[in-house]
PDB file of N, CA and C in Angstrom:
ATOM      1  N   UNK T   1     -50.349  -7.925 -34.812  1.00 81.00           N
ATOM      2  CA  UNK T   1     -49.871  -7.564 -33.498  1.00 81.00           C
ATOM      3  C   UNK T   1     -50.753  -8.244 -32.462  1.00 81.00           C
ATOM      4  N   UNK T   2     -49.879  -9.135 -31.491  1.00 87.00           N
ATOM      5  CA  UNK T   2     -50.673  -9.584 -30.542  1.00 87.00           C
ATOM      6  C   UNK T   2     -50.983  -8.571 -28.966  1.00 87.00           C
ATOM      7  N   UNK T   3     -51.923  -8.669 -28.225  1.00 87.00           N
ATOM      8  CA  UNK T   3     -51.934  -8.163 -26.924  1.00 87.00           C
ATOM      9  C   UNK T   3     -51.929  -9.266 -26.053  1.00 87.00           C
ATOM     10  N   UNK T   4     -51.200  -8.794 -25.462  1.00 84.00           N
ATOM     11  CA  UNK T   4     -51.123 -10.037 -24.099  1.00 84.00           C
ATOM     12  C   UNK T   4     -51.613  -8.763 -22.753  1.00 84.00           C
ATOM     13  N   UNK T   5     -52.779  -9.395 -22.197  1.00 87.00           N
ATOM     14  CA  UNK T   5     -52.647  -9.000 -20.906  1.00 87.00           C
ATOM     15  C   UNK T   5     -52.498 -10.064 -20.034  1.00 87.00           C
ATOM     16  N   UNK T   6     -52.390  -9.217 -18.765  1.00 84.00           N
ATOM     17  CA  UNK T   6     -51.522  -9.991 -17.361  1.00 84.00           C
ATOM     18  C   UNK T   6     -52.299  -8.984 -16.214  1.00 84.00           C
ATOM     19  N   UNK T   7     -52.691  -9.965 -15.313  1.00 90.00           N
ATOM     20  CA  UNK T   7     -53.009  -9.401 -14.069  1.00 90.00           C
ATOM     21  C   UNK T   7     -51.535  -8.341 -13.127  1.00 90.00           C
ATOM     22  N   UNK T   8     -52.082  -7.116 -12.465  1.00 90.00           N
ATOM     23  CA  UNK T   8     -51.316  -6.733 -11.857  1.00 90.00           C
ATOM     24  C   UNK T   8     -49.698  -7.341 -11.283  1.00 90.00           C
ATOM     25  N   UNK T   9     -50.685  -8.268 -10.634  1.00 91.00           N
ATOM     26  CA  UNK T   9     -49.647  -9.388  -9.968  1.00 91.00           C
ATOM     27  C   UNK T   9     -48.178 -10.058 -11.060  1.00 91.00           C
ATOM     28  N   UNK T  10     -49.342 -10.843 -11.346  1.00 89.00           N
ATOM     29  CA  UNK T  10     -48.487 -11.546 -12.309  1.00 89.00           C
ATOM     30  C   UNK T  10     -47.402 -10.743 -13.046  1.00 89.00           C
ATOM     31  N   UNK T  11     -48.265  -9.638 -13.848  1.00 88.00           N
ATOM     32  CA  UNK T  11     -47.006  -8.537 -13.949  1.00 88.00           C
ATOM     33  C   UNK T  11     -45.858  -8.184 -13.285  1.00 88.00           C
ATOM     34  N   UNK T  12     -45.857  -7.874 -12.625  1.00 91.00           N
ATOM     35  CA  UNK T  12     -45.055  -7.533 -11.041  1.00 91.00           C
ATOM     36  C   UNK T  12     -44.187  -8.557 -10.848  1.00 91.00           C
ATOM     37  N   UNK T  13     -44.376 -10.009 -10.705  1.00 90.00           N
ATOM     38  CA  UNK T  13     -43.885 -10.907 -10.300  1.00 90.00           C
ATOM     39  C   UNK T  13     -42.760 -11.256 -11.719  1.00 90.00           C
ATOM     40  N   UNK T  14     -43.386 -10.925 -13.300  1.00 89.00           N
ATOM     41  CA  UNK T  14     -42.576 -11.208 -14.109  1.00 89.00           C
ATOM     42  C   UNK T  14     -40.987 -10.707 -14.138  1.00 89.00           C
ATOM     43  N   UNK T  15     -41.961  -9.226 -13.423  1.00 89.00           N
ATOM     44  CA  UNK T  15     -40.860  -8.004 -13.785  1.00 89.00           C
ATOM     45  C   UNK T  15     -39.553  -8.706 -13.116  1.00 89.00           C
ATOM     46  N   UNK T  16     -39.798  -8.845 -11.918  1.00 89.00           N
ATOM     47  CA  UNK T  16     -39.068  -9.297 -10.593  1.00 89.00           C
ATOM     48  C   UNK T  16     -38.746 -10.434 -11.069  1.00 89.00           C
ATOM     49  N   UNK T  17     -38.909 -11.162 -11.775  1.00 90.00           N
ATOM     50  CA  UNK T  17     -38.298 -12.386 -12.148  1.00 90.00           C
ATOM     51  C   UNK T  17     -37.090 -11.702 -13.407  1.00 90.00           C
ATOM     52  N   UNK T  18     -37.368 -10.959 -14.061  1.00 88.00           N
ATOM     53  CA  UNK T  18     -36.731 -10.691 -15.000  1.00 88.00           C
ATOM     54  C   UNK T  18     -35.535  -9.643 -14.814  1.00 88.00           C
ATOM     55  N   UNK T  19     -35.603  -8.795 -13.125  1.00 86.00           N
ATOM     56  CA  UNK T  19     -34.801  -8.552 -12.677  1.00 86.00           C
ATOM     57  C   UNK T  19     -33.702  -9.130 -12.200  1.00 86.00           C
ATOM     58  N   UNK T  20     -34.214 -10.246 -11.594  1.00 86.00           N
ATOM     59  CA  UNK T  20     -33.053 -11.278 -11.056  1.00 86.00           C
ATOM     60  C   UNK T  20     -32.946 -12.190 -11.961  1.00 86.00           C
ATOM     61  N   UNK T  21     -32.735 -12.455 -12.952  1.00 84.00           N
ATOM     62  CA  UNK T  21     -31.873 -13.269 -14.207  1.00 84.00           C
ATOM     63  C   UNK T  21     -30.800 -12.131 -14.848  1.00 84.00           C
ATOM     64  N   UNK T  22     -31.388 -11.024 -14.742  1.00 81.00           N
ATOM     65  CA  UNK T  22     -30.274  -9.766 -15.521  1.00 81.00           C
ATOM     66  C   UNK T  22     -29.179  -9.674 -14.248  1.00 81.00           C
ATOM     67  N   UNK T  23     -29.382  -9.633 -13.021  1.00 77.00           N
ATOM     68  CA  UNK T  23     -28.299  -9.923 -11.664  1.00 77.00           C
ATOM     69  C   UNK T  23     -27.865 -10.506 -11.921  1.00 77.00           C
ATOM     70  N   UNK T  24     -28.131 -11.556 -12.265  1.00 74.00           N
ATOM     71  CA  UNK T  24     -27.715 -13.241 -12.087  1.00 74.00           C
ATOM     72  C   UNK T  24     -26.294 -13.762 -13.341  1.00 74.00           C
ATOM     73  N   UNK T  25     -26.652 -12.867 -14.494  1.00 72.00           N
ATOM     74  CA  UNK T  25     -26.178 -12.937 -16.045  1.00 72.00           C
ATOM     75  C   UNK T  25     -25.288 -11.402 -15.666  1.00 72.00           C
ATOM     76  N   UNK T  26     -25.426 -10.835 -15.675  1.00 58.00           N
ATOM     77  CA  UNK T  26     -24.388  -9.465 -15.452  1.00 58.00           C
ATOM     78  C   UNK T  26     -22.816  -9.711 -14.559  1.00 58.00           C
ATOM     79  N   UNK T  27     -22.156  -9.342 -15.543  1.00 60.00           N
ATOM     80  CA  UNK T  27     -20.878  -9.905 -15.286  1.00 60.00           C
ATOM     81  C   UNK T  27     -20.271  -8.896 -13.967  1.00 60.00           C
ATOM     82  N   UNK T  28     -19.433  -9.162 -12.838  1.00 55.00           N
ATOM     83  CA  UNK T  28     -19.342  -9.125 -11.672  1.00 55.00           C
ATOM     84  C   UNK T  28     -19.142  -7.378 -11.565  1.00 55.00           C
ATOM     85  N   UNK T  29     -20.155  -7.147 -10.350  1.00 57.00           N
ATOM     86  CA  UNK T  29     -20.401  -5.417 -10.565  1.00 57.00           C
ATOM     87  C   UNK T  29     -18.934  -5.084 -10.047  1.00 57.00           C
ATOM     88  N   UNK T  30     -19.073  -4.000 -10.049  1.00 64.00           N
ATOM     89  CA  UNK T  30     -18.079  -3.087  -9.683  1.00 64.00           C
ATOM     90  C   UNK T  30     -16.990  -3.650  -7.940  1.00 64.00           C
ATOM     91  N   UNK T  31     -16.171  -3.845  -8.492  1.00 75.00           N
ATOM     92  CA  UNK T  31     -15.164  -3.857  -7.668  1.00 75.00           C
ATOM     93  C   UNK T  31     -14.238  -3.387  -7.071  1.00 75.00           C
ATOM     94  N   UNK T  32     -13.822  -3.144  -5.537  1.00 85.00           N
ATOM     95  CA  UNK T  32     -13.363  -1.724  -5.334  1.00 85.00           C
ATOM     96  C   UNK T  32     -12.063  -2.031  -5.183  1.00 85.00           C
ATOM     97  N   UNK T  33     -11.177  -1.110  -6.350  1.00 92.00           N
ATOM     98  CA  UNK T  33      -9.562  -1.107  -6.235  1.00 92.00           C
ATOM     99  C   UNK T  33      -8.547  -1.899  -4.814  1.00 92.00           C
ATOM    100  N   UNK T  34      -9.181  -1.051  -3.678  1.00 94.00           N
ATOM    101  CA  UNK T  34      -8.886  -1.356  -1.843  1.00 94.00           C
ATOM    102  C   UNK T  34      -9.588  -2.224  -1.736  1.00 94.00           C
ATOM    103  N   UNK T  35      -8.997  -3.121  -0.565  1.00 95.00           N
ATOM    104  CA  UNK T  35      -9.659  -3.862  -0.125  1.00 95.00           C
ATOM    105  C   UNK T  35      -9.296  -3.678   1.450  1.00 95.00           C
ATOM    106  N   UNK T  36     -10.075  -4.352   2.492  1.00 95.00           N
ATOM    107  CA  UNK T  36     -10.072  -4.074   3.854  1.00 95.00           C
ATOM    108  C   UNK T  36      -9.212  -5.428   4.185  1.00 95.00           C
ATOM    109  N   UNK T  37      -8.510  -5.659   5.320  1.00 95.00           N
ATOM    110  CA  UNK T  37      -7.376  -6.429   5.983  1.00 95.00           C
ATOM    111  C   UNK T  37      -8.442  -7.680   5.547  1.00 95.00           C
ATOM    112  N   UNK T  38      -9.807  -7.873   6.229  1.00 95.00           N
ATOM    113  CA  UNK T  38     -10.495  -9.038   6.407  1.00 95.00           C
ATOM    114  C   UNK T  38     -10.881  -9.592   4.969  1.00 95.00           C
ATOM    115  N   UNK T  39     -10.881  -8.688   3.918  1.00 95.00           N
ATOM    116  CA  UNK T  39     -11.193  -9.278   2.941  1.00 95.00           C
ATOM    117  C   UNK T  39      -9.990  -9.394   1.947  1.00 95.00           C
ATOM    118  N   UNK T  40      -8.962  -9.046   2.192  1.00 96.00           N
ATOM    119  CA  UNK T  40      -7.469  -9.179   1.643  1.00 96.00           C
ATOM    120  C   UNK T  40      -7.098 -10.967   2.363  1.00 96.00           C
ATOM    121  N   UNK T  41      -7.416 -11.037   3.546  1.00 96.00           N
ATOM    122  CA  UNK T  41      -6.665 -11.944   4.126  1.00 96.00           C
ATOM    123  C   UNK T  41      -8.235 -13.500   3.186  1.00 96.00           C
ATOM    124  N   UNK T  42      -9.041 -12.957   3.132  1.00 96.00           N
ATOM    125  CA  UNK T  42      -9.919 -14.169   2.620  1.00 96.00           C
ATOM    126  C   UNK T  42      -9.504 -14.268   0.809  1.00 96.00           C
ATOM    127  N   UNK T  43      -8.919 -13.115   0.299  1.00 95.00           N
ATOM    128  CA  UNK T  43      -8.773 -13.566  -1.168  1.00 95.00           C
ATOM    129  C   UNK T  43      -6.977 -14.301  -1.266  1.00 95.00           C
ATOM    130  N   UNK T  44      -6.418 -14.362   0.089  1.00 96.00           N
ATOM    131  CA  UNK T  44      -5.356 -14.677  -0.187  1.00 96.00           C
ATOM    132  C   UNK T  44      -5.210 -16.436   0.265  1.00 96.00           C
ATOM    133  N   UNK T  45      -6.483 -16.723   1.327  1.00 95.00           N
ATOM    134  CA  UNK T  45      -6.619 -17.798   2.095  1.00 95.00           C
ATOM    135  C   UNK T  45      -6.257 -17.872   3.144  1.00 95.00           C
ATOM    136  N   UNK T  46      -5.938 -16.754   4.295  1.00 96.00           N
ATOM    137  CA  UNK T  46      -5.014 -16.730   5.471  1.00 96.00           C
ATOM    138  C   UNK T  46      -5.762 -16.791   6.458  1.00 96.00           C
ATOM    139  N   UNK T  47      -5.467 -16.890   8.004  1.00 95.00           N
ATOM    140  CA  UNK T  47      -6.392 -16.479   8.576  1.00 95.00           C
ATOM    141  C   UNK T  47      -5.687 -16.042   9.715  1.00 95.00           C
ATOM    142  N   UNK T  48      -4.392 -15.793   9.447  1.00 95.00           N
ATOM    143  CA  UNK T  48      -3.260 -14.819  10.493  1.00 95.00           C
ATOM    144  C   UNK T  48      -2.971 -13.428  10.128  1.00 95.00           C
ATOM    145  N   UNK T  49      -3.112 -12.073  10.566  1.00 95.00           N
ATOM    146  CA  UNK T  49      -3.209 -11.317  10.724  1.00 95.00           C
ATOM    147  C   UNK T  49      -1.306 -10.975  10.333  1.00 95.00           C
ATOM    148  N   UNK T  50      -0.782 -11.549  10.891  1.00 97.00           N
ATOM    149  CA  UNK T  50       0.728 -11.642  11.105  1.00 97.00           C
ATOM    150  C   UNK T  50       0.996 -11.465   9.791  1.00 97.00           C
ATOM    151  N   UNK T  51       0.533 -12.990   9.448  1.00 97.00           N
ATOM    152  CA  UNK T  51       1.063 -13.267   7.825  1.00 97.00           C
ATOM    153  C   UNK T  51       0.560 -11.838   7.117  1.00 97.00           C
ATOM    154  N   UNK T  52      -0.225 -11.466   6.943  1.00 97.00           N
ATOM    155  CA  UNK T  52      -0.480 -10.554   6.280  1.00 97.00           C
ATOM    156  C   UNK T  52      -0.061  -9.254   6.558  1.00 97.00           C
ATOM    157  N   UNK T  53       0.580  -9.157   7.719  1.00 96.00           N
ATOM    158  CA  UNK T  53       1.255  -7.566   7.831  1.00 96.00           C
ATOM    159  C   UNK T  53       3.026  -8.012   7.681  1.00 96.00           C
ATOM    160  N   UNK T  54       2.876  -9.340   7.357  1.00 97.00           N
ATOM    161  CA  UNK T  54       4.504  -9.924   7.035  1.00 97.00           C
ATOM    162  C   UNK T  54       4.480  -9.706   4.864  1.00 97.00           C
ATOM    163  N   UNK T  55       3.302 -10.078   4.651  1.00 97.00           N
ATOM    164  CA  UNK T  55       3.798  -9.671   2.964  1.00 97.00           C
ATOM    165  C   UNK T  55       3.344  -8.367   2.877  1.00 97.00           C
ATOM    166  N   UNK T  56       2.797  -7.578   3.593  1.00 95.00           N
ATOM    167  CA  UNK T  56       2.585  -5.787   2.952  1.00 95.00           C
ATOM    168  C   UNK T  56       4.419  -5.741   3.499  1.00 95.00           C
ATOM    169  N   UNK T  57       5.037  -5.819   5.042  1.00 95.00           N
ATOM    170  CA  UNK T  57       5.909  -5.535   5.120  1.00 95.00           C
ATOM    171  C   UNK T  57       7.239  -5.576   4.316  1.00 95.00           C
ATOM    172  N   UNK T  58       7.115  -6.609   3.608  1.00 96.00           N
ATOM    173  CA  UNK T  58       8.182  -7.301   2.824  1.00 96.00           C
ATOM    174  C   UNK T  58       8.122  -6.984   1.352  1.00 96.00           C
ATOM    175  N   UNK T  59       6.768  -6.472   1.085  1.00 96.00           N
ATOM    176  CA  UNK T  59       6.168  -5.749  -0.505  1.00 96.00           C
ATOM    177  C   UNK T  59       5.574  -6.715  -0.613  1.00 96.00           C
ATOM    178  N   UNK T  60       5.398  -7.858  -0.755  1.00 96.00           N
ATOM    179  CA  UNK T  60       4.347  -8.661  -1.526  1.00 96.00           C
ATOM    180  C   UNK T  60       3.653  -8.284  -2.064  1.00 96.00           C
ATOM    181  N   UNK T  61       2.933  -7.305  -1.217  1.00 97.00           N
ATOM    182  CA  UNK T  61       1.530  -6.847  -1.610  1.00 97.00           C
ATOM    183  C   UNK T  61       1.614  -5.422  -1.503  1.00 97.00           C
ATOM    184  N   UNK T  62       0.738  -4.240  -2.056  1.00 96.00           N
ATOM    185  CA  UNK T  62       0.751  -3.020  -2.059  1.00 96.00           C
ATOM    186  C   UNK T  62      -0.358  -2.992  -1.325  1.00 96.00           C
ATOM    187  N   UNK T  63      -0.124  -1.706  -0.176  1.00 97.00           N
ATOM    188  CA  UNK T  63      -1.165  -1.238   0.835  1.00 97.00           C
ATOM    189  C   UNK T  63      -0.872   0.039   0.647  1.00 97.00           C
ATOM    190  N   UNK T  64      -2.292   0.781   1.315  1.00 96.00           N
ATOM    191  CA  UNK T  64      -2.534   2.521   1.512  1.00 96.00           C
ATOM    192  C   UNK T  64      -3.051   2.312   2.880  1.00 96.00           C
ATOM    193  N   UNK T  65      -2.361   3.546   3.574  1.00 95.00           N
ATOM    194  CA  UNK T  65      -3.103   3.413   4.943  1.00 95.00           C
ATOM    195  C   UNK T  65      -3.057   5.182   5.038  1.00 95.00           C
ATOM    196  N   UNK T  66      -4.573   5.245   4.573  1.00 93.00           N
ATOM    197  CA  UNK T  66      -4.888   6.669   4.638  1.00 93.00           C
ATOM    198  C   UNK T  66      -5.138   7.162   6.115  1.00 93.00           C
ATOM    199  N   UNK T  67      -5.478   6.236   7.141  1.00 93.00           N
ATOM    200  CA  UNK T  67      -5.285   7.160   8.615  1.00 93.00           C
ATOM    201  C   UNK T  67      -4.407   6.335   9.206  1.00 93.00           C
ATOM    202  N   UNK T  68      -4.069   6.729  10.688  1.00 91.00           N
ATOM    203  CA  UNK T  68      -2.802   5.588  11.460  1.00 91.00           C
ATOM    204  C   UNK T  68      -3.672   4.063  11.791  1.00 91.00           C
ATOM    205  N   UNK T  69      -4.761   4.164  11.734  1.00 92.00           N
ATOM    206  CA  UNK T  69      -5.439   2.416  12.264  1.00 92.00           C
ATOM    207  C   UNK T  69      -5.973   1.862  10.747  1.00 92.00           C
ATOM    208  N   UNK T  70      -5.701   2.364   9.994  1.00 94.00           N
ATOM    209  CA  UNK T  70      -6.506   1.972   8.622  1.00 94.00           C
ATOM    210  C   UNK T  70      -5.673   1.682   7.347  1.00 94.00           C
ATOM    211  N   UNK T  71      -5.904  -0.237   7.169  1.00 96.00           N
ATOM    212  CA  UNK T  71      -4.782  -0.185   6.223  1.00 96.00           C
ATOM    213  C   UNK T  71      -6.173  -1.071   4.806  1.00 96.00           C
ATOM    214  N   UNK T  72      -5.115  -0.631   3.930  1.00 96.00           N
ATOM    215  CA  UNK T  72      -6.082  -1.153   2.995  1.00 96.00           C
ATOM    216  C   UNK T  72      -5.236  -1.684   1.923  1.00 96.00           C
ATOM    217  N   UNK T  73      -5.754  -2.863   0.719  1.00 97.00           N
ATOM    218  CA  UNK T  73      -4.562  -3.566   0.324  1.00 97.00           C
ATOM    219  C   UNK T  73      -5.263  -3.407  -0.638  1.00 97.00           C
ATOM    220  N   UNK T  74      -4.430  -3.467  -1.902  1.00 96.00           N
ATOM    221  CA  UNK T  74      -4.512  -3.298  -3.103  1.00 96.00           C
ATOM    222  C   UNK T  74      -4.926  -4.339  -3.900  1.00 96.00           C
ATOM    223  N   UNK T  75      -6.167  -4.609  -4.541  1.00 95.00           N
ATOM    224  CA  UNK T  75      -6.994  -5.838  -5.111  1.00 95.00           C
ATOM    225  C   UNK T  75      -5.994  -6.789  -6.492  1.00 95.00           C
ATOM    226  N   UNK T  76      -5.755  -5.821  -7.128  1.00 95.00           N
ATOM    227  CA  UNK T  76      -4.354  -6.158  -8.254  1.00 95.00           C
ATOM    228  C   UNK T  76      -3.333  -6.755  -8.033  1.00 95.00           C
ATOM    229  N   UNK T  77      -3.009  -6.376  -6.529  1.00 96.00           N
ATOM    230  CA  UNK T  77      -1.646  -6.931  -6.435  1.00 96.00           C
ATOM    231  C   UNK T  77      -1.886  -8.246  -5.521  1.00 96.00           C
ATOM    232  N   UNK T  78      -3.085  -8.385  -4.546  1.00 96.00           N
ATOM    233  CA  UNK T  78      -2.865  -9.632  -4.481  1.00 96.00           C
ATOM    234  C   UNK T  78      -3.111 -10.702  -5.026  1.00 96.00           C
ATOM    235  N   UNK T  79      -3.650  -9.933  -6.353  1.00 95.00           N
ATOM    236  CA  UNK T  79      -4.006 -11.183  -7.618  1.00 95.00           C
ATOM    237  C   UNK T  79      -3.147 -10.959  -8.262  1.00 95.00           C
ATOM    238  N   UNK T  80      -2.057 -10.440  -8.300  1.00 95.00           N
ATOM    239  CA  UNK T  80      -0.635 -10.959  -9.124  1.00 95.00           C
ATOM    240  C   UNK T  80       0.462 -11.581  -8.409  1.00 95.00           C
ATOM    241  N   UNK T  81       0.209 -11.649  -7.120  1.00 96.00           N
ATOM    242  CA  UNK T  81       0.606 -12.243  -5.920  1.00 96.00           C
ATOM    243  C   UNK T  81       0.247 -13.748  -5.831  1.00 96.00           C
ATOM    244  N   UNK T  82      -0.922 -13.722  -6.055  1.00 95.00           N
ATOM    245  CA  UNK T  82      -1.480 -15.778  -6.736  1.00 95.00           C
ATOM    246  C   UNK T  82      -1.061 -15.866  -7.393  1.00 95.00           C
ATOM    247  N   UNK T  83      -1.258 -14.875  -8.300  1.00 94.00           N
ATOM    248  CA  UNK T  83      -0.664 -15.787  -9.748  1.00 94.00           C
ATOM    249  C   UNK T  83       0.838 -15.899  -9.779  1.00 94.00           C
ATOM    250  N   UNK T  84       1.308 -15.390  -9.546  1.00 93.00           N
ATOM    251  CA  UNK T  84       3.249 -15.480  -9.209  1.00 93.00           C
ATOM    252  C   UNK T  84       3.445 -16.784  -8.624  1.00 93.00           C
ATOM    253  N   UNK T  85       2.715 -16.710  -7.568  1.00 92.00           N
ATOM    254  CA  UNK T  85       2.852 -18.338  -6.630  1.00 92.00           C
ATOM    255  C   UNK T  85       2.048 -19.460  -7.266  1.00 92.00           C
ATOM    256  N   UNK T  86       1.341 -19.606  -8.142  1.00 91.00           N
ATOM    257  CA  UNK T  86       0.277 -20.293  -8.948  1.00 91.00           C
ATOM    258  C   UNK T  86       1.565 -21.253  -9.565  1.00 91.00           C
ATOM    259  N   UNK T  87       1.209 -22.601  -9.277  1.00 90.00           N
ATOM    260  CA  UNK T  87       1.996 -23.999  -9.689  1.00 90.00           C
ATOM    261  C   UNK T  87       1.278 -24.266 -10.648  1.00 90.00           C
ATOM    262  N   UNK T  88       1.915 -24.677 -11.544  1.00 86.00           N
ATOM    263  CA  UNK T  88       1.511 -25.274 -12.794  1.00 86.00           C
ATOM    264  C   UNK T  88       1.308 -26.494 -12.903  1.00 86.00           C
ATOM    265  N   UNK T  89       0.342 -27.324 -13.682  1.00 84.00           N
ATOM    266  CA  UNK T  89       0.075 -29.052 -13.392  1.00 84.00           C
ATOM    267  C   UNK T  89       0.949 -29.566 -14.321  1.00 84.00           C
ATOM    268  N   UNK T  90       1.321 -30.984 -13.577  1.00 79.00           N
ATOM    269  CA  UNK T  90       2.314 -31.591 -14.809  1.00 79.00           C
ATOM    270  C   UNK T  90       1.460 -32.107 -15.863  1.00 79.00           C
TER     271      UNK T  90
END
């Protein structure tokens, strides 16, 4: 059995190194079902407000709007929403 010692520091600094490689390697944390208008409209590529109250209106997409100013869009559906529209290469 070997002993390795390590100064305080150095310790410390390993740890912290060995924290951020397990971040880094850990597959994408927790993701929340809802999403907010601003971050619905960036996973779809938009940057019109319109367009995006034109596909909740039309269904495209599934929204909850738990108070009257608060809408929130459903993470699933606008990723089955790409992929529906997703062109295939020749």
């Amino acid at each position: 059995m070997e002993v390795i010692c390590l100064e305080d520091k150095a310790f410390y600094a390993l740890l912290d190194e060995v924290v951020e490689r397990i971040k880094d390697q850990s597959p994408t944390t927790h993701l929340d079902k809802w999403v907010s208008g601003e971050e619905a409209m960036r996973m779809l590529g938009i940057t019109s407000k319109t367009t995006l109250a034109d596909y909740r209106n039309q269904g495209k997409i599934r929204y909850s709007q738990p108070r009257k100013k608060i809408i929130l869009y459903d993470r699933q559906s606008i990723e089955a929403f790409l992929d529906d529209n997703a062109m295939d290469t020749f």
